[in-house]
Coordinates of C-alpha atoms and ligand atoms in Angstrom, one line a residue:
M15 CA -133.3 -115.1 -26.8
T16 CA -133.2 -112.3 -24.2
T17 CA -136.2 -110.0 -23.7
P18 CA -135.6 -106.3 -23.2
H19 CA -136.7 -106.7 -19.5
E20 CA -134.1 -109.4 -18.6
P21 CA -131.0 -108.1 -17.0
T22 CA -128.1 -108.4 -19.4
T23 CA -125.0 -110.1 -18.0
P24 CA -121.7 -108.6 -19.1
T25 CA -119.9 -110.9 -21.5
M26 CA -117.5 -112.9 -19.4
V27 CA -114.7 -114.6 -21.3
A28 CA -113.4 -117.6 -19.4
P29 CA -109.7 -117.3 -18.6
Q30 CA -109.2 -120.6 -20.3
V31 CA -110.4 -119.1 -23.5
L32 CA -108.1 -116.1 -23.2
L33 CA -105.2 -118.2 -22.2
G34 CA -105.8 -120.4 -25.2
N35 CA -105.7 -117.4 -27.5
H36 CA -102.5 -116.0 -25.9
L37 CA -100.8 -119.4 -26.2
K38 CA -101.9 -119.7 -29.8
A39 CA -100.6 -116.2 -30.6
L40 CA -97.3 -117.1 -28.8
K41 CA -97.1 -120.4 -30.8
L42 CA -97.1 -122.6 -27.7
P43 CA -99.4 -125.4 -28.7
T44 CA -98.0 -127.9 -26.2
F45 CA -98.6 -125.4 -23.3
A46 CA -102.1 -125.1 -24.5
R47 CA -102.7 -128.8 -24.7
E48 CA -100.9 -129.9 -21.5
Y49 CA -101.2 -127.1 -19.0
E50 CA -104.3 -128.5 -17.2
K51 CA -102.9 -132.0 -17.0
V52 CA -99.5 -130.8 -15.9
A53 CA -101.2 -128.5 -13.3
M54 CA -103.0 -131.5 -11.8
E55 CA -99.8 -133.6 -11.7
S56 CA -97.9 -130.7 -10.2
A57 CA -100.5 -130.3 -7.5
Q58 CA -100.3 -134.0 -6.7
D59 CA -96.5 -133.8 -6.5
R60 CA -96.7 -130.5 -4.5
A61 CA -94.4 -129.0 -7.2
D62 CA -94.2 -125.2 -6.9
Y63 CA -95.0 -122.7 -9.7
P64 CA -91.4 -122.5 -11.2
R65 CA -91.4 -126.3 -11.4
Y66 CA -94.8 -126.3 -13.0
L67 CA -93.7 -123.8 -15.6
L68 CA -90.4 -125.7 -16.1
R69 CA -92.3 -128.9 -16.9
L70 CA -94.4 -127.2 -19.4
C71 CA -91.4 -125.5 -21.0
E72 CA -89.6 -128.8 -21.3
L73 CA -92.6 -130.4 -22.9
E74 CA -92.9 -127.5 -25.4
R75 CA -89.3 -127.7 -26.4
I76 CA -89.3 -131.5 -26.9
D77 CA -92.5 -131.2 -29.0
R78 CA -91.1 -128.3 -31.0
E79 CA -87.9 -130.1 -31.8
R80 CA -89.9 -133.2 -32.9
R81 CA -92.0 -130.9 -35.2
N82 CA -88.9 -129.3 -36.6
V83 CA -87.3 -132.7 -37.4
E84 CA -90.6 -133.8 -39.1
R85 CA -90.7 -130.6 -41.1
R86 CA -87.0 -131.0 -42.2
I87 CA -87.7 -134.6 -43.2
R88 CA -90.7 -133.4 -45.3
M89 CA -88.7 -130.6 -46.9
A90 CA -85.8 -133.0 -47.7
R91 CA -88.1 -135.0 -50.1
F92 CA -86.5 -138.4 -49.4
S93 CA -87.6 -141.1 -51.8
Q94 CA -88.0 -143.3 -48.8
I95 CA -87.3 -143.2 -45.1
K96 CA -84.3 -145.4 -44.3
S97 CA -82.1 -145.4 -41.3
L98 CA -78.8 -147.1 -40.3
D99 CA -80.7 -149.2 -37.8
T100 CA -82.0 -151.3 -40.6
F101 CA -78.7 -151.4 -42.5
D102 CA -76.9 -154.8 -42.2
F103 CA -73.2 -153.9 -42.2
A104 CA -72.3 -157.6 -42.2
A105 CA -73.9 -158.0 -45.6
Q106 CA -71.6 -155.2 -47.0
P107 CA -68.2 -155.9 -45.6
S108 CA -66.4 -153.6 -48.1
L109 CA -68.1 -150.7 -46.5
N110 CA -66.2 -148.8 -43.7
K111 CA -68.8 -149.1 -40.9
S112 CA -67.0 -146.8 -38.5
L113 CA -66.7 -144.1 -41.1
V114 CA -70.5 -144.4 -41.8
L115 CA -71.2 -144.1 -38.1
E116 CA -68.9 -141.1 -37.8
L117 CA -70.6 -139.5 -40.8
A118 CA -74.0 -140.0 -39.1
R119 CA -72.8 -137.7 -36.3
C120 CA -72.8 -135.0 -39.0
E121 CA -69.5 -133.2 -38.2
W122 CA -68.6 -133.5 -41.9
I123 CA -71.6 -131.3 -42.6
E124 CA -70.5 -128.6 -40.1
K125 CA -67.0 -128.8 -41.7
R126 CA -68.5 -128.4 -45.2
Q127 CA -67.0 -131.6 -46.4
N128 CA -68.4 -134.0 -49.1
C129 CA -69.2 -137.6 -49.2
I130 CA -69.3 -139.9 -52.2
A131 CA -70.7 -143.5 -52.1
L132 CA -69.4 -145.6 -55.0
G133 CA -70.3 -149.1 -56.0
P134 CA -72.4 -151.3 -58.2
S135 CA -76.1 -151.5 -58.1
G136 CA -77.9 -152.9 -55.1
T137 CA -75.0 -152.5 -52.6
G138 CA -76.9 -150.1 -50.4
K139 CA -75.7 -146.7 -51.7
T140 CA -79.2 -145.1 -51.7
H141 CA -80.0 -146.7 -48.3
V142 CA -76.9 -145.2 -46.7
A143 CA -77.4 -141.8 -48.4
L144 CA -81.0 -141.7 -47.2
A145 CA -79.9 -142.7 -43.7
L146 CA -77.2 -140.0 -43.6
G147 CA -79.7 -137.5 -44.8
L148 CA -82.2 -138.5 -42.1
A149 CA -79.4 -138.2 -39.5
A150 CA -78.7 -134.7 -40.8
C151 CA -82.4 -133.7 -40.4
Q152 CA -82.4 -135.1 -36.9
K153 CA -79.3 -133.0 -36.1
G154 CA -81.0 -129.8 -37.3
H155 CA -79.6 -129.5 -40.9
S156 CA -81.8 -128.6 -43.9
V157 CA -81.3 -131.4 -46.3
A158 CA -82.4 -131.9 -49.9
F159 CA -82.5 -135.3 -51.5
T160 CA -82.7 -135.8 -55.3
T161 CA -81.4 -137.9 -58.1
A162 CA -78.8 -136.5 -60.5
A163 CA -81.3 -136.9 -63.4
A164 CA -84.1 -135.2 -61.5
L165 CA -81.8 -132.3 -60.5
V166 CA -80.6 -131.7 -64.0
H167 CA -84.2 -131.8 -65.2
E168 CA -85.2 -129.3 -62.5
L169 CA -82.2 -127.0 -63.4
M170 CA -83.0 -127.1 -67.1
E171 CA -86.7 -126.3 -66.4
A172 CA -85.7 -123.5 -64.1
R173 CA -83.4 -122.1 -66.8
D174 CA -86.1 -122.2 -69.4
E175 CA -88.5 -120.4 -67.1
R176 CA -85.9 -117.8 -66.1
R177 CA -85.8 -118.8 -62.5
L178 CA -82.4 -120.6 -62.5
R179 CA -80.9 -118.0 -60.0
A180 CA -83.7 -118.6 -57.5
L181 CA -83.2 -122.4 -57.7
Q182 CA -79.4 -122.1 -57.4
K183 CA -79.9 -119.8 -54.4
H184 CA -82.3 -122.3 -52.8
L185 CA -79.9 -125.2 -53.4
N186 CA -77.1 -123.2 -51.8
T187 CA -79.2 -123.1 -48.5
V188 CA -79.4 -126.9 -48.2
K189 CA -76.7 -128.8 -46.3
P190 CA -76.2 -131.4 -47.4
L191 CA -77.5 -131.7 -50.9
V192 CA -77.8 -135.4 -51.6
V193 CA -77.5 -136.3 -55.3
D194 CA -78.3 -140.0 -55.8
E195 CA -77.6 -142.1 -58.8
L196 CA -75.1 -140.0 -60.6
G197 CA -74.1 -142.0 -63.7
Y198 CA -77.2 -143.9 -64.6
V199 CA -78.0 -141.4 -67.3
P200 CA -75.4 -139.4 -69.2
F201 CA -76.1 -135.7 -69.3
T202 CA -76.4 -133.4 -72.3
A203 CA -73.7 -130.6 -72.5
V204 CA -76.1 -128.1 -71.0
G205 CA -77.2 -130.5 -68.2
S206 CA -73.5 -131.2 -67.4
E207 CA -72.7 -127.5 -67.1
L208 CA -75.7 -126.8 -64.9
L209 CA -74.9 -129.6 -62.6
F210 CA -71.2 -128.5 -62.5
E211 CA -72.4 -125.0 -61.5
V212 CA -74.3 -126.5 -58.6
F213 CA -71.2 -128.4 -57.3
N214 CA -69.0 -125.3 -58.1
Q215 CA -71.2 -123.0 -56.0
R216 CA -71.2 -125.5 -53.1
Y217 CA -67.5 -125.9 -53.1
E218 CA -66.2 -125.2 -49.5
R219 CA -69.6 -123.6 -48.7
G220 CA -72.0 -126.6 -48.2
S221 CA -71.7 -130.3 -48.1
T222 CA -72.7 -132.6 -51.0
L223 CA -73.4 -136.3 -50.8
V224 CA -73.2 -138.1 -54.2
T225 CA -73.9 -141.7 -54.9
S226 CA -72.7 -143.3 -58.1
N227 CA -72.3 -146.7 -59.8
V228 CA -69.6 -145.3 -62.0
P229 CA -66.0 -145.2 -60.9
F230 CA -64.3 -141.8 -61.0
D231 CA -62.2 -142.6 -64.1
E232 CA -65.4 -143.1 -66.1
W233 CA -67.1 -139.9 -65.0
T234 CA -66.1 -138.3 -68.3
S235 CA -68.6 -140.6 -70.1
V236 CA -71.3 -139.2 -67.8
F237 CA -70.5 -135.5 -68.2
G238 CA -69.3 -135.7 -71.8
S239 CA -66.3 -133.3 -71.3
E240 CA -62.9 -134.2 -69.9
R241 CA -62.2 -130.6 -68.9
L242 CA -65.5 -130.2 -67.0
T243 CA -65.2 -133.6 -65.3
G244 CA -61.7 -132.8 -64.1
A245 CA -62.8 -129.5 -62.7
L246 CA -65.8 -131.1 -61.1
L247 CA -63.9 -133.9 -59.5
D248 CA -61.3 -131.5 -58.3
R249 CA -63.9 -129.6 -56.3
L250 CA -66.0 -132.5 -55.2
T251 CA -63.1 -134.6 -53.9
H252 CA -61.1 -131.8 -52.2
H253 CA -62.5 -132.5 -48.8
V254 CA -64.2 -135.8 -49.2
H255 CA -65.1 -139.0 -47.5
I256 CA -65.4 -142.0 -49.9
L257 CA -67.6 -144.9 -49.1
E258 CA -66.6 -147.9 -51.2
M259 CA -69.4 -150.4 -51.5
N260 CA -68.2 -153.1 -53.7
G261 CA -69.9 -156.2 -52.3
E262 CA -72.7 -158.2 -53.7
S263 CA -76.0 -156.7 -54.6
F264 CA -78.3 -156.9 -51.5
R265 CA -81.3 -157.4 -53.7
L266 CA -79.6 -160.3 -55.5
A267 CA -78.4 -161.9 -52.3
T268 CA -81.9 -161.6 -50.8
S269 CA -83.5 -163.2 -53.8
K270 CA -80.9 -165.9 -53.9
K271 CA -81.7 -166.7 -50.2
A272 CA -85.4 -166.7 -51.1
Q273 CA -84.6 -169.0 -54.0
R274 CA -82.8 -171.4 -51.7
R275 CA -85.8 -171.4 -49.3
T276 CA -88.4 -172.0 -52.0
G277 CA -86.3 -173.9 -54.5
Q278 CA -87.4 -171.4 -57.2
A279 CA -85.1 -169.4 -59.5
P280 CA -85.0 -165.7 -58.8
N281 CA -87.1 -163.8 -61.3
V282 CA -84.7 -161.1 -62.5
M283 CA -87.2 -159.8 -65.0
T284 CA -89.8 -158.7 -62.5
K285 CA -87.8 -155.7 -61.3
T286 CA -89.6 -152.4 -61.1
S287 CA -89.0 -149.8 -63.8
N288 CA -87.0 -147.9 -61.3
E289 CA -84.7 -150.8 -60.7
G290 CA -84.4 -151.5 -64.4
A291 CA -81.3 -149.3 -64.4
D292 CA -79.6 -151.9 -62.3
L293 CA -78.9 -153.9 -65.5
K294 CA -76.5 -151.2 -66.6
S295 CA -74.0 -151.8 -63.8
Ligands
ADP330 P1 -78.1 -149.0 -54.5 O1 -78.5 -147.6 -54.3 O2 -76.6 -149.3 -54.2 O3 -78.5 -149.6 -55.8 P2 -80.1 -149.6 -52.5 O4 -79.6 -148.8 -51.4 O5 -81.2 -149.1 -53.3 O6 -78.8 -150.0 -53.4 O7 -80.4 -151.1 -51.9 C1 -81.3 -151.9 -52.6 C2 -82.3 -152.5 -51.5 O8 -81.6 -153.3 -50.6 C3 -82.9 -151.4 -50.7 O9 -84.2 -151.8 -50.3 C4 -82.0 -151.3 -49.4 O10 -82.7 -150.9 -48.3 C5 -81.6 -152.8 -49.3 N1 -80.2 -152.9 -48.8 C6 -79.1 -152.8 -49.5 N2 -78.0 -153.1 -48.7 C7 -78.5 -153.4 -47.5 C8 -77.9 -153.7 -46.3 N3 -76.5 -153.9 -46.2 N4 -78.7 -153.9 -45.2 C9 -80.0 -153.8 -45.3 N5 -80.7 -153.5 -46.5 C10 -79.9 -153.3 -47.5
MG331 MG1 -79.5 -146.4 -55.6

């Protein structure tokens, strides 16, 4: 407590505090965190002021890019994080490895092309779709990952709540839109039309990646209408890369291997509810 007789000192704000405020306002958190440490390093190395500032700018840009990638990954809502590093191409010889690696460079997204992964359950379609989605996030694209059933559900809900336009508009901003598991559940007529409209609006405007366990000639059974399926396939396959994955189920191969190791039969009935759909294909 100061008494009235004590001389009052003018409030001095330390330059560090002011600098901290400015850097916060300018959205330069890495500058704020690192400037003292980098100043000491620069003094030790006898680096001049431009070099000192250059080091800080580089750190800020690296950190900002990392934060942006993390944000895009969060926004994409991947069911899991999977990358091509953990994909064993030797286990899936039917898959065109060089095409997958080329797709991971993301030029197909810049060219607004599509990609469809086809094959039975367990062959790694979702893994590859997640990995390509992740690569797209890392290259600066705004990705959305969903299953066909969840997307149709979301579209129907949006339609009922009179916000279908807003959802369609949002979907048009993501590139690529990854639609996993098309074909596991057949759609109602309304569901089919809503999904068709999504693909229609993306045609030649934004990339779509679809995975399906159903060959093209059976897609009518998923969409219920031959006319609509024809129009949809026409758009989706106009500029398309097809990934055929017709090998053995990786899950089955893994449990067979485990069985050989332990001498026990694989327990096919202990699949999770999510994987229960495998039994369809
Ligand atoms: P699908 O979507 O075709 O049903 P998934 O991608 O879900 O198959 O694969 C099932 C599981 O097996 C996942 O955990 C996936 O990561 C793994 N998997 C599938 N194929 C491979 C592979 N070639 N190399 C490594 N893991 C794989
Ligand atoms: Mg899958």
